[in-house]
Amino acid sequence: SQKIEQNSEALNIQEGKTATLTCNYTNYSPAYLQWYRQDPGRGPVFLLLIRENEKEKRKERLKVTFDTTLKQSLFHITASQPADSATYLCVPTGSARQLTFGSGTQLTVLP
Amino acid sequence: DAGITQSPRHKVTETGTPVTLRCHQTENHRYMYWYRQDPGHGLRLIHYSYGVKDTDKGEVSDGYSVSRSKTEDFLLTLESATSSQTSVYFCAISDQAGPTSTDTQYFGPGTRLTVL
């Protein structure tokens, strides 16, 4: 069955540093991959989408990479801020009838 | 929350009672989804709709039914609630080709349901 693994349930980093979140998937051949952000008590919010033919995508302080050989996506937040603290969800998409969300990585940026 | 409302936002009910959750959108998006979110499981798709009166099952559809009589409303019904259905329920909408499309999904604020 399809499986998504996101690195460590919780990640703490110091303000100003780069946060790197990992998403590994198995039994998938996604055509694209989405990243969402979820704050406590709220629904997820879409951040970025990267297609299989794109190695890297950037949006402001965010960068996503997608390696279909390794079956992995990396999500980077540069110059992190306490306001970046949230849970980040990985969603490999496109090869099945249903979206499957990873359980997420809870990021805490310490001031 | 992109013109999506869910009602009620919180509900406590007893085992065996019927419960209906409502999702209402003002975006005129074709696709609507119901998810549940539990600790350690992430978001799991219950049912989705690809048009008025067109629905399909998701990963965890047992014990749930849905209806969509209007574009803007998608109802989730628990015919006889059980404690295992205690969860946070999210509605989502999207405007393109369905669950396997590349489009963004917009989520509602969620409904916290407790079944005693």
JSON list of C-alpha atoms in Angstrom, two decimals:
[
{"chain": "A", "resi": 1, "resn": "SER", "atom": "CA", "xyz": [0.00, 0.00, 0.00]},
{"chain": "A", "resi": 2, "resn": "GLN", "atom": "CA", "xyz": [1.03, 3.60, -0.44]},
{"chain": "A", "resi": 3, "resn": "LYS", "atom": "CA", "xyz": [3.06, 4.97, 2.41]},
{"chain": "A", "resi": 4, "resn": "ILE", "atom": "CA", "xyz": [4.37, 8.42, 3.27]},
{"chain": "A", "resi": 5, "resn": "GLU", "atom": "CA", "xyz": [7.02, 9.05, 5.89]},
{"chain": "A", "resi": 6, "resn": "GLN", "atom": "CA", "xyz": [7.85, 12.51, 7.11]},
{"chain": "A", "resi": 7, "resn": "ASN", "atom": "CA", "xyz": [10.98, 12.93, 9.17]},
{"chain": "A", "resi": 8, "resn": "SER", "atom": "CA", "xyz": [10.65, 13.10, 12.93]},
{"chain": "A", "resi": 9, "resn": "GLU", "atom": "CA", "xyz": [7.32, 14.09, 14.27]},
{"chain": "A", "resi": 10, "resn": "ALA", "atom": "CA", "xyz": [8.81, 17.25, 15.73]},
{"chain": "A", "resi": 11, "resn": "LEU", "atom": "CA", "xyz": [11.66, 19.49, 14.64]},
{"chain": "A", "resi": 12, "resn": "ASN", "atom": "CA", "xyz": [13.02, 22.38, 16.69]},
{"chain": "A", "resi": 13, "resn": "ILE", "atom": "CA", "xyz": [15.36, 24.94, 15.19]},
{"chain": "A", "resi": 14, "resn": "GLN", "atom": "CA", "xyz": [16.73, 28.34, 16.13]},
{"chain": "A", "resi": 15, "resn": "GLU", "atom": "CA", "xyz": [15.33, 31.47, 14.53]},
{"chain": "A", "resi": 16, "resn": "GLY", "atom": "CA", "xyz": [17.29, 32.50, 11.45]},
{"chain": "A", "resi": 17, "resn": "LYS", "atom": "CA", "xyz": [18.42, 28.99, 10.60]},
{"chain": "A", "resi": 18, "resn": "THR", "atom": "CA", "xyz": [17.23, 26.90, 7.68]},
{"chain": "A", "resi": 19, "resn": "ALA", "atom": "CA", "xyz": [14.65, 24.24, 8.45]},
{"chain": "A", "resi": 20, "resn": "THR", "atom": "CA", "xyz": [14.71, 21.12, 6.29]},
{"chain": "A", "resi": 21, "resn": "LEU", "atom": "CA", "xyz": [11.77, 18.75, 6.31]},
{"chain": "A", "resi": 22, "resn": "THR", "atom": "CA", "xyz": [11.89, 15.37, 4.59]},
{"chain": "A", "resi": 23, "resn": "CYS", "atom": "CA", "xyz": [9.12, 13.43, 2.88]},
{"chain": "A", "resi": 24, "resn": "ASN", "atom": "CA", "xyz": [9.73, 9.88, 1.69]},
{"chain": "A", "resi": 25, "resn": "TYR", "atom": "CA", "xyz": [7.12, 7.84, -0.10]},
{"chain": "A", "resi": 26, "resn": "THR", "atom": "CA", "xyz": [6.83, 4.20, -1.15]},
{"chain": "A", "resi": 27, "resn": "ASN", "atom": "CA", "xyz": [4.60, 2.29, -3.55]},
{"chain": "A", "resi": 28, "resn": "TYR", "atom": "CA", "xyz": [3.86, 5.54, -5.37]},
{"chain": "A", "resi": 29, "resn": "SER", "atom": "CA", "xyz": [4.64, 7.06, -8.70]},
{"chain": "A", "resi": 30, "resn": "PRO", "atom": "CA", "xyz": [3.30, 10.56, -8.13]},
{"chain": "A", "resi": 31, "resn": "ALA", "atom": "CA", "xyz": [3.25, 12.97, -10.99]},
{"chain": "A", "resi": 32, "resn": "TYR", "atom": "CA", "xyz": [3.54, 15.85, -8.52]},
{"chain": "A", "resi": 33, "resn": "LEU", "atom": "CA", "xyz": [3.86, 16.56, -4.87]},
{"chain": "A", "resi": 34, "resn": "GLN", "atom": "CA", "xyz": [2.18, 19.19, -2.72]},
{"chain": "A", "resi": 35, "resn": "TRP", "atom": "CA", "xyz": [3.14, 20.73, 0.60]},
{"chain": "A", "resi": 36, "resn": "TYR", "atom": "CA", "xyz": [0.61, 22.17, 3.02]},
{"chain": "A", "resi": 37, "resn": "ARG", "atom": "CA", "xyz": [0.91, 24.03, 6.29]},
{"chain": "A", "resi": 38, "resn": "GLN", "atom": "CA", "xyz": [-1.43, 23.42, 9.21]},
{"chain": "A", "resi": 39, "resn": "ASP", "atom": "CA", "xyz": [-1.74, 25.55, 12.31]},
{"chain": "A", "resi": 40, "resn": "PRO", "atom": "CA", "xyz": [-3.32, 24.20, 15.51]},
{"chain": "A", "resi": 41, "resn": "GLY", "atom": "CA", "xyz": [-7.09, 24.09, 15.32]},
{"chain": "A", "resi": 42, "resn": "ARG", "atom": "CA", "xyz": [-7.19, 25.08, 11.65]},
{"chain": "A", "resi": 43, "resn": "GLY", "atom": "CA", "xyz": [-7.43, 23.38, 8.28]},
{"chain": "A", "resi": 44, "resn": "PRO", "atom": "CA", "xyz": [-4.35, 22.83, 6.10]},
{"chain": "A", "resi": 45, "resn": "VAL", "atom": "CA", "xyz": [-3.27, 25.61, 3.75]},
{"chain": "A", "resi": 46, "resn": "PHE", "atom": "CA", "xyz": [-1.59, 24.92, 0.41]},
{"chain": "A", "resi": 47, "resn": "LEU", "atom": "CA", "xyz": [1.99, 26.17, 0.06]},
{"chain": "A", "resi": 48, "resn": "LEU", "atom": "CA", "xyz": [3.71, 24.71, -2.99]},
{"chain": "A", "resi": 49, "resn": "LEU", "atom": "CA", "xyz": [3.32, 22.12, -5.72]},
{"chain": "A", "resi": 50, "resn": "ILE", "atom": "CA", "xyz": [6.23, 20.56, -7.61]},
{"chain": "A", "resi": 51, "resn": "ARG", "atom": "CA", "xyz": [5.89, 18.33, -10.67]},
{"chain": "A", "resi": 52, "resn": "GLU", "atom": "CA", "xyz": [7.97, 15.25, -11.42]},
{"chain": "A", "resi": 53, "resn": "ASN", "atom": "CA", "xyz": [9.84, 17.01, -14.20]},
{"chain": "A", "resi": 54, "resn": "GLU", "atom": "CA", "xyz": [10.82, 19.88, -11.89]},
{"chain": "A", "resi": 55, "resn": "LYS", "atom": "CA", "xyz": [13.83, 19.35, -9.69]},
{"chain": "A", "resi": 56, "resn": "GLU", "atom": "CA", "xyz": [13.28, 22.43, -7.56]},
{"chain": "A", "resi": 57, "resn": "LYS", "atom": "CA", "xyz": [10.61, 25.05, -6.86]},
{"chain": "A", "resi": 58, "resn": "ARG", "atom": "CA", "xyz": [10.92, 28.28, -4.88]},
{"chain": "A", "resi": 59, "resn": "LYS", "atom": "CA", "xyz": [8.48, 30.69, -3.32]},
{"chain": "A", "resi": 60, "resn": "GLU", "atom": "CA", "xyz": [9.88, 33.49, -1.20]},
{"chain": "A", "resi": 61, "resn": "ARG", "atom": "CA", "xyz": [11.74, 31.77, 1.67]},
{"chain": "A", "resi": 62, "resn": "LEU", "atom": "CA", "xyz": [10.45, 28.32, 0.72]},
{"chain": "A", "resi": 63, "resn": "LYS", "atom": "CA", "xyz": [12.20, 25.80, -1.49]},
{"chain": "A", "resi": 64, "resn": "VAL", "atom": "CA", "xyz": [11.03, 22.33, -2.45]},
{"chain": "A", "resi": 65, "resn": "THR", "atom": "CA", "xyz": [12.96, 19.60, -4.24]},
{"chain": "A", "resi": 66, "resn": "PHE", "atom": "CA", "xyz": [11.58, 16.42, -5.74]},
{"chain": "A", "resi": 67, "resn": "ASP", "atom": "CA", "xyz": [13.72, 13.37, -6.47]},
{"chain": "A", "resi": 68, "resn": "THR", "atom": "CA", "xyz": [11.66, 10.67, -8.15]},
{"chain": "A", "resi": 69, "resn": "THR", "atom": "CA", "xyz": [14.59, 8.24, -8.08]},
{"chain": "A", "resi": 70, "resn": "LEU", "atom": "CA", "xyz": [15.00, 8.50, -4.33]},
{"chain": "A", "resi": 71, "resn": "LYS", "atom": "CA", "xyz": [11.22, 8.88, -3.92]},
{"chain": "A", "resi": 72, "resn": "GLN", "atom": "CA", "xyz": [11.83, 11.88, -1.73]},
{"chain": "A", "resi": 73, "resn": "SER", "atom": "CA", "xyz": [10.94, 15.53, -1.38]},
{"chain": "A", "resi": 74, "resn": "LEU", "atom": "CA", "xyz": [12.79, 18.05, 0.74]},
{"chain": "A", "resi": 75, "resn": "PHE", "atom": "CA", "xyz": [11.09, 21.22, 2.01]},
{"chain": "A", "resi": 76, "resn": "HIS", "atom": "CA", "xyz": [13.33, 24.06, 3.11]},
{"chain": "A", "resi": 77, "resn": "ILE", "atom": "CA", "xyz": [12.46, 27.24, 4.98]},
{"chain": "A", "resi": 78, "resn": "THR", "atom": "CA", "xyz": [15.33, 29.70, 4.97]},
{"chain": "A", "resi": 79, "resn": "ALA", "atom": "CA", "xyz": [15.81, 32.45, 7.56]},
{"chain": "A", "resi": 80, "resn": "SER", "atom": "CA", "xyz": [13.16, 30.77, 9.68]},
{"chain": "A", "resi": 81, "resn": "GLN", "atom": "CA", "xyz": [10.94, 32.81, 11.99]},
{"chain": "A", "resi": 82, "resn": "PRO", "atom": "CA", "xyz": [8.79, 31.88, 14.99]},
{"chain": "A", "resi": 83, "resn": "ALA", "atom": "CA", "xyz": [5.76, 32.53, 12.77]},
{"chain": "A", "resi": 84, "resn": "ASP", "atom": "CA", "xyz": [6.87, 29.57, 10.64]},
{"chain": "A", "resi": 85, "resn": "SER", "atom": "CA", "xyz": [6.06, 27.25, 13.54]},
{"chain": "A", "resi": 86, "resn": "ALA", "atom": "CA", "xyz": [3.36, 24.86, 12.35]},
{"chain": "A", "resi": 87, "resn": "THR", "atom": "CA", "xyz": [2.83, 21.33, 11.09]},
{"chain": "A", "resi": 88, "resn": "TYR", "atom": "CA", "xyz": [3.85, 20.76, 7.47]},
{"chain": "A", "resi": 89, "resn": "LEU", "atom": "CA", "xyz": [2.14, 18.06, 5.43]},
{"chain": "A", "resi": 90, "resn": "CYS", "atom": "CA", "xyz": [3.47, 16.29, 2.38]},
{"chain": "A", "resi": 91, "resn": "VAL", "atom": "CA", "xyz": [1.05, 15.03, -0.30]},
{"chain": "A", "resi": 92, "resn": "PRO", "atom": "CA", "xyz": [2.39, 12.93, -3.19]},
{"chain": "A", "resi": 93, "resn": "THR", "atom": "CA", "xyz": [-0.30, 13.28, -5.83]},
{"chain": "A", "resi": 94, "resn": "GLY", "atom": "CA", "xyz": [-1.43, 11.97, -9.12]},
{"chain": "A", "resi": 95, "resn": "SER", "atom": "CA", "xyz": [-1.08, 8.22, -9.22]},
{"chain": "A", "resi": 96, "resn": "ALA", "atom": "CA", "xyz": [-4.16, 7.15, -7.30]},
{"chain": "A", "resi": 97, "resn": "ARG", "atom": "CA", "xyz": [-7.78, 8.13, -7.02]},
{"chain": "A", "resi": 98, "resn": "GLN", "atom": "CA", "xyz": [-7.32, 9.52, -3.53]},
{"chain": "A", "resi": 99, "resn": "LEU", "atom": "CA", "xyz": [-5.00, 12.06, -2.03]},
{"chain": "A", "resi": 100, "resn": "THR", "atom": "CA", "xyz": [-2.95, 10.64, 0.80]},
{"chain": "A", "resi": 101, "resn": "PHE", "atom": "CA", "xyz": [-1.53, 13.07, 3.32]},
{"chain": "A", "resi": 102, "resn": "GLY", "atom": "CA", "xyz": [1.56, 12.42, 5.39]},
{"chain": "A", "resi": 103, "resn": "SER", "atom": "CA", "xyz": [1.06, 12.74, 9.15]},
{"chain": "A", "resi": 104, "resn": "GLY", "atom": "CA", "xyz": [3.22, 15.81, 9.09]},
{"chain": "A", "resi": 105, "resn": "THR", "atom": "CA", "xyz": [6.26, 17.28, 10.75]},
{"chain": "A", "resi": 106, "resn": "GLN", "atom": "CA", "xyz": [5.67, 19.73, 13.59]},
{"chain": "A", "resi": 107, "resn": "LEU", "atom": "CA", "xyz": [8.17, 22.55, 13.25]},
{"chain": "A", "resi": 108, "resn": "THR", "atom": "CA", "xyz": [8.97, 24.87, 16.13]},
{"chain": "A", "resi": 109, "resn": "VAL", "atom": "CA", "xyz": [11.20, 27.87, 15.50]},
{"chain": "A", "resi": 110, "resn": "LEU", "atom": "CA", "xyz": [12.71, 29.07, 18.73]},
{"chain": "A", "resi": 111, "resn": "PRO", "atom": "CA", "xyz": [13.32, 32.83, 19.18]},
{"chain": "B", "resi": 1, "resn": "ASP", "atom": "CA", "xyz": [-10.67, 29.77, 4.72]},
{"chain": "B", "resi": 2, "resn": "ALA", "atom": "CA", "xyz": [-11.46, 30.43, 1.05]},
{"chain": "B", "resi": 3, "resn": "GLY", "atom": "CA", "xyz": [-15.24, 30.78, 1.41]},
{"chain": "B", "resi": 4, "resn": "ILE", "atom": "CA", "xyz": [-15.79, 27.47, 3.17]},
{"chain": "B", "resi": 5, "resn": "THR", "atom": "CA", "xyz": [-17.81, 27.12, 6.33]},
{"chain": "B", "resi": 6, "resn": "GLN", "atom": "CA", "xyz": [-18.51, 24.06, 8.40]},
{"chain": "B", "resi": 7, "resn": "SER", "atom": "CA", "xyz": [-21.28, 23.57, 10.90]},
{"chain": "B", "resi": 8, "resn": "PRO", "atom": "CA", "xyz": [-21.38, 22.83, 13.68]},
{"chain": "B", "resi": 9, "resn": "ARG", "atom": "CA", "xyz": [-17.83, 23.67, 14.73]},
{"chain": "B", "resi": 10, "resn": "HIS", "atom": "CA", "xyz": [-18.09, 21.53, 17.85]},
{"chain": "B", "resi": 11, "resn": "LYS", "atom": "CA", "xyz": [-20.46, 18.73, 18.74]},
{"chain": "B", "resi": 12, "resn": "VAL", "atom": "CA", "xyz": [-20.76, 16.23, 21.54]},
{"chain": "B", "resi": 13, "resn": "THR", "atom": "CA", "xyz": [-23.11, 13.35, 21.02]},
{"chain": "B", "resi": 14, "resn": "GLU", "atom": "CA", "xyz": [-23.85, 9.91, 22.36]},
{"chain": "B", "resi": 15, "resn": "THR", "atom": "CA", "xyz": [-23.14, 6.52, 20.83]},
{"chain": "B", "resi": 16, "resn": "GLY", "atom": "CA", "xyz": [-25.89, 5.37, 18.53]},
{"chain": "B", "resi": 17, "resn": "THR", "atom": "CA", "xyz": [-27.27, 8.79, 17.63]},
{"chain": "B", "resi": 18, "resn": "PRO", "atom": "CA", "xyz": [-27.30, 10.12, 14.07]},
{"chain": "B", "resi": 19, "resn": "VAL", "atom": "CA", "xyz": [-25.09, 13.10, 13.31]},
{"chain": "B", "resi": 20, "resn": "THR", "atom": "CA", "xyz": [-24.94, 15.32, 10.23]},
{"chain": "B", "resi": 21, "resn": "LEU", "atom": "CA", "xyz": [-22.10, 17.70, 9.50]},
{"chain": "B", "resi": 22, "resn": "ARG", "atom": "CA", "xyz": [-22.49, 20.39, 6.89]},
{"chain": "B", "resi": 23, "resn": "CYS", "atom": "CA", "xyz": [-19.97, 21.96, 4.56]},
{"chain": "B", "resi": 24, "resn": "HIS", "atom": "CA", "xyz": [-20.95, 25.09, 2.64]},
{"chain": "B", "resi": 25, "resn": "GLN", "atom": "CA", "xyz": [-18.85, 26.83, -0.03]},
{"chain": "B", "resi": 26, "resn": "THR", "atom": "CA", "xyz": [-19.27, 30.09, -1.85]},
{"chain": "B", "resi": 27, "resn": "GLU", "atom": "CA", "xyz": [-16.54, 29.44, -4.44]},
{"chain": "B", "resi": 28, "resn": "ASN", "atom": "CA", "xyz": [-18.68, 27.41, -6.89]},
{"chain": "B", "resi": 29, "resn": "HIS", "atom": "CA", "xyz": [-15.98, 24.72, -6.96]},
{"chain": "B", "resi": 30, "resn": "ARG", "atom": "CA", "xyz": [-17.00, 21.43, -8.50]},
{"chain": "B", "resi": 31, "resn": "TYR", "atom": "CA", "xyz": [-15.19, 19.08, -6.12]},
{"chain": "B", "resi": 32, "resn": "MET", "atom": "CA", "xyz": [-15.80, 18.68, -2.41]},
{"chain": "B", "resi": 33, "resn": "TYR", "atom": "CA", "xyz": [-14.20, 16.33, 0.10]},
{"chain": "B", "resi": 34, "resn": "TRP", "atom": "CA", "xyz": [-14.64, 15.13, 3.65]},
{"chain": "B", "resi": 35, "resn": "TYR", "atom": "CA", "xyz": [-11.59, 14.14, 5.70]},
{"chain": "B", "resi": 36, "resn": "ARG", "atom": "CA", "xyz": [-11.06, 13.08, 9.24]},
{"chain": "B", "resi": 37, "resn": "GLN", "atom": "CA", "xyz": [-7.89, 13.85, 11.17]},
{"chain": "B", "resi": 38, "resn": "ASP", "atom": "CA", "xyz": [-6.71, 11.80, 14.11]},
{"chain": "B", "resi": 39, "resn": "PRO", "atom": "CA", "xyz": [-3.40, 11.86, 16.01]},
{"chain": "B", "resi": 40, "resn": "GLY", "atom": "CA", "xyz": [-0.89, 9.57, 14.34]},
{"chain": "B", "resi": 41, "resn": "HIS", "atom": "CA", "xyz": [-3.00, 9.06, 11.22]},
{"chain": "B", "resi": 42, "resn": "GLY", "atom": "CA", "xyz": [-2.90, 12.34, 9.43]},
{"chain": "B", "resi": 43, "resn": "LEU", "atom": "CA", "xyz": [-5.75, 13.35, 7.17]},
{"chain": "B", "resi": 44, "resn": "ARG", "atom": "CA", "xyz": [-7.79, 10.49, 5.73]},
{"chain": "B", "resi": 45, "resn": "LEU", "atom": "CA", "xyz": [-10.36, 10.85, 2.98]},
{"chain": "B", "resi": 46, "resn": "ILE", "atom": "CA", "xyz": [-13.87, 9.69, 3.87]},
{"chain": "B", "resi": 47, "resn": "HIS", "atom": "CA", "xyz": [-15.92, 10.58, 0.78]},
{"chain": "B", "resi": 48, "resn": "TYR", "atom": "CA", "xyz": [-15.71, 13.05, -2.03]},
{"chain": "B", "resi": 49, "resn": "SER", "atom": "CA", "xyz": [-18.04, 14.55, -4.59]},
{"chain": "B", "resi": 50, "resn": "TYR", "atom": "CA", "xyz": [-17.30, 15.45, -8.20]},
{"chain": "B", "resi": 51, "resn": "GLY", "atom": "CA", "xyz": [-20.61, 17.12, -8.88]},
{"chain": "B", "resi": 52, "resn": "VAL", "atom": "CA", "xyz": [-24.18, 17.44, -7.71]},
{"chain": "B", "resi": 53, "resn": "LYS", "atom": "CA", "xyz": [-25.42, 13.98, -6.73]},
{"chain": "B", "resi": 54, "resn": "ASP", "atom": "CA", "xyz": [-22.07, 12.44, -7.78]},
{"chain": "B", "resi": 55, "resn": "THR", "atom": "CA", "xyz": [-20.08, 11.01, -4.90]},
{"chain": "B", "resi": 56, "resn": "ASP", "atom": "CA", "xyz": [-17.48, 8.32, -4.31]},
{"chain": "B", "resi": 57, "resn": "LYS", "atom": "CA", "xyz": [-15.90, 6.56, -1.37]},
{"chain": "B", "resi": 58, "resn": "GLY", "atom": "CA", "xyz": [-12.55, 7.37, 0.13]},
{"chain": "B", "resi": 59, "resn": "GLU", "atom": "CA", "xyz": [-10.13, 5.42, 2.26]},
{"chain": "B", "resi": 60, "resn": "VAL", "atom": "CA", "xyz": [-12.27, 5.32, 5.44]},
{"chain": "B", "resi": 61, "resn": "SER", "atom": "CA", "xyz": [-15.89, 5.44, 4.25]},
{"chain": "B", "resi": 62, "resn": "ASP", "atom": "CA", "xyz": [-17.39, 2.72, 6.46]},
{"chain": "B", "resi": 63, "resn": "GLY", "atom": "CA", "xyz": [-19.99, 4.15, 8.83]},
{"chain": "B", "resi": 64, "resn": "TYR", "atom": "CA", "xyz": [-20.37, 7.37, 6.84]},
{"chain": "B", "resi": 65, "resn": "SER", "atom": "CA", "xyz": [-22.66, 8.55, 4.08]},
{"chain": "B", "resi": 66, "resn": "VAL", "atom": "CA", "xyz": [-22.72, 11.78, 2.11]},
{"chain": "B", "resi": 67, "resn": "SER", "atom": "CA", "xyz": [-25.10, 13.77, 0.00]},
{"chain": "B", "resi": 68, "resn": "ARG", "atom": "CA", "xyz": [-24.76, 16.69, -2.35]},
{"chain": "B", "resi": 69, "resn": "SER", "atom": "CA", "xyz": [-28.00, 18.15, -3.64]},
{"chain": "B", "resi": 70, "resn": "LYS", "atom": "CA", "xyz": [-26.54, 21.57, -4.46]},
{"chain": "B", "resi": 71, "resn": "THR", "atom": "CA", "xyz": [-23.13, 22.68, -5.68]},
{"chain": "B", "resi": 72, "resn": "GLU", "atom": "CA", "xyz": [-22.51, 24.66, -2.51]},
{"chain": "B", "resi": 73, "resn": "ASP", "atom": "CA", "xyz": [-23.45, 22.06, 0.12]},
{"chain": "B", "resi": 74, "resn": "PHE", "atom": "CA", "xyz": [-21.89, 18.71, 1.00]},
{"chain": "B", "resi": 75, "resn": "LEU", "atom": "CA", "xyz": [-23.32, 16.82, 3.96]},
{"chain": "B", "resi": 76, "resn": "LEU", "atom": "CA", "xyz": [-21.59, 14.08, 5.95]},
{"chain": "B", "resi": 77, "resn": "THR", "atom": "CA", "xyz": [-23.84, 11.78, 7.98]},
{"chain": "B", "resi": 78, "resn": "LEU", "atom": "CA", "xyz": [-22.96, 9.32, 10.66]},
{"chain": "B", "resi": 79, "resn": "GLU", "atom": "CA", "xyz": [-26.05, 7.13, 10.76]},
{"chain": "B", "resi": 80, "resn": "SER", "atom": "CA", "xyz": [-25.24, 5.71, 14.20]},
{"chain": "B", "resi": 81, "resn": "ALA", "atom": "CA", "xyz": [-22.25, 7.38, 15.79]},
{"chain": "B", "resi": 82, "resn": "THR", "atom": "CA", "xyz": [-19.59, 5.29, 17.51]},
{"chain": "B", "resi": 83, "resn": "SER", "atom": "CA", "xyz": [-16.75, 6.34, 19.79]},
{"chain": "B", "resi": 84, "resn": "SER", "atom": "CA", "xyz": [-14.25, 5.47, 17.05]},
{"chain": "B", "resi": 85, "resn": "GLN", "atom": "CA", "xyz": [-15.74, 8.31, 15.02]},
{"chain": "B", "resi": 86, "resn": "THR", "atom": "CA", "xyz": [-14.57, 10.87, 17.56]},
{"chain": "B", "resi": 87, "resn": "SER", "atom": "CA", "xyz": [-12.31, 13.03, 15.44]},
{"chain": "B", "resi": 88, "resn": "VAL", "atom": "CA", "xyz": [-11.81, 16.38, 13.77]},
{"chain": "B", "resi": 89, "resn": "TYR", "atom": "CA", "xyz": [-13.58, 16.52, 10.43]},
{"chain": "B", "resi": 90, "resn": "PHE", "atom": "CA", "xyz": [-12.42, 18.78, 7.63]},
{"chain": "B", "resi": 91, "resn": "CYS", "atom": "CA", "xyz": [-14.19, 19.70, 4.45]},
{"chain": "B", "resi": 92, "resn": "ALA", "atom": "CA", "xyz": [-12.16, 20.69, 1.41]},
{"chain": "B", "resi": 93, "resn": "ILE", "atom": "CA", "xyz": [-12.93, 21.99, -2.07]},
{"chain": "B", "resi": 94, "resn": "SER", "atom": "CA", "xyz": [-11.10, 22.10, -5.36]},
{"chain": "B", "resi": 95, "resn": "ASP", "atom": "CA", "xyz": [-11.87, 23.32, -8.84]},
{"chain": "B", "resi": 96, "resn": "GLN", "atom": "CA", "xyz": [-10.19, 20.89, -11.21]},
{"chain": "B", "resi": 97, "resn": "ALA", "atom": "CA", "xyz": [-10.18, 17.29, -12.23]},
{"chain": "B", "resi": 98, "resn": "GLY", "atom": "CA", "xyz": [-10.73, 15.58, -8.92]},
{"chain": "B", "resi": 99, "resn": "PRO", "atom": "CA", "xyz": [-8.63, 13.99, -6.20]},
{"chain": "B", "resi": 100, "resn": "THR", "atom": "CA", "xyz": [-5.78, 13.07, -8.49]},
{"chain": "B", "resi": 101, "resn": "SER", "atom": "CA", "xyz": [-5.49, 16.45, -10.14]},
{"chain": "B", "resi": 102, "resn": "THR", "atom": "CA", "xyz": [-2.76, 18.98, -9.61]},
{"chain": "B", "resi": 103, "resn": "ASP", "atom": "CA", "xyz": [-5.04, 21.59, -8.16]},
{"chain": "B", "resi": 104, "resn": "THR", "atom": "CA", "xyz": [-4.96, 23.09, -4.74]},
{"chain": "B", "resi": 105, "resn": "GLN", "atom": "CA", "xyz": [-7.39, 21.94, -2.10]},
{"chain": "B", "resi": 106, "resn": "TYR", "atom": "CA", "xyz": [-8.89, 24.58, 0.16]},
{"chain": "B", "resi": 107, "resn": "PHE", "atom": "CA", "xyz": [-9.89, 23.45, 3.59]},
{"chain": "B", "resi": 108, "resn": "GLY", "atom": "CA", "xyz": [-12.61, 24.57, 5.95]},
{"chain": "B", "resi": 109, "resn": "PRO", "atom": "CA", "xyz": [-12.05, 25.35, 9.64]},
{"chain": "B", "resi": 110, "resn": "GLY", "atom": "CA", "xyz": [-13.01, 21.87, 10.84]},
{"chain": "B", "resi": 111, "resn": "THR", "atom": "CA", "xyz": [-15.62, 20.32, 13.11]},
{"chain": "B", "resi": 112, "resn": "ARG", "atom": "CA", "xyz": [-14.57, 18.70, 16.35]},
{"chain": "B", "resi": 113, "resn": "LEU", "atom": "CA", "xyz": [-16.88, 15.76, 17.05]},
{"chain": "B", "resi": 114, "resn": "THR", "atom": "CA", "xyz": [-16.90, 13.84, 20.31]},
{"chain": "B", "resi": 115, "resn": "VAL", "atom": "CA", "xyz": [-18.93, 10.65, 20.60]},
{"chain": "B", "resi": 116, "resn": "LEU", "atom": "CA", "xyz": [-19.43, 9.53, 24.20]}
]
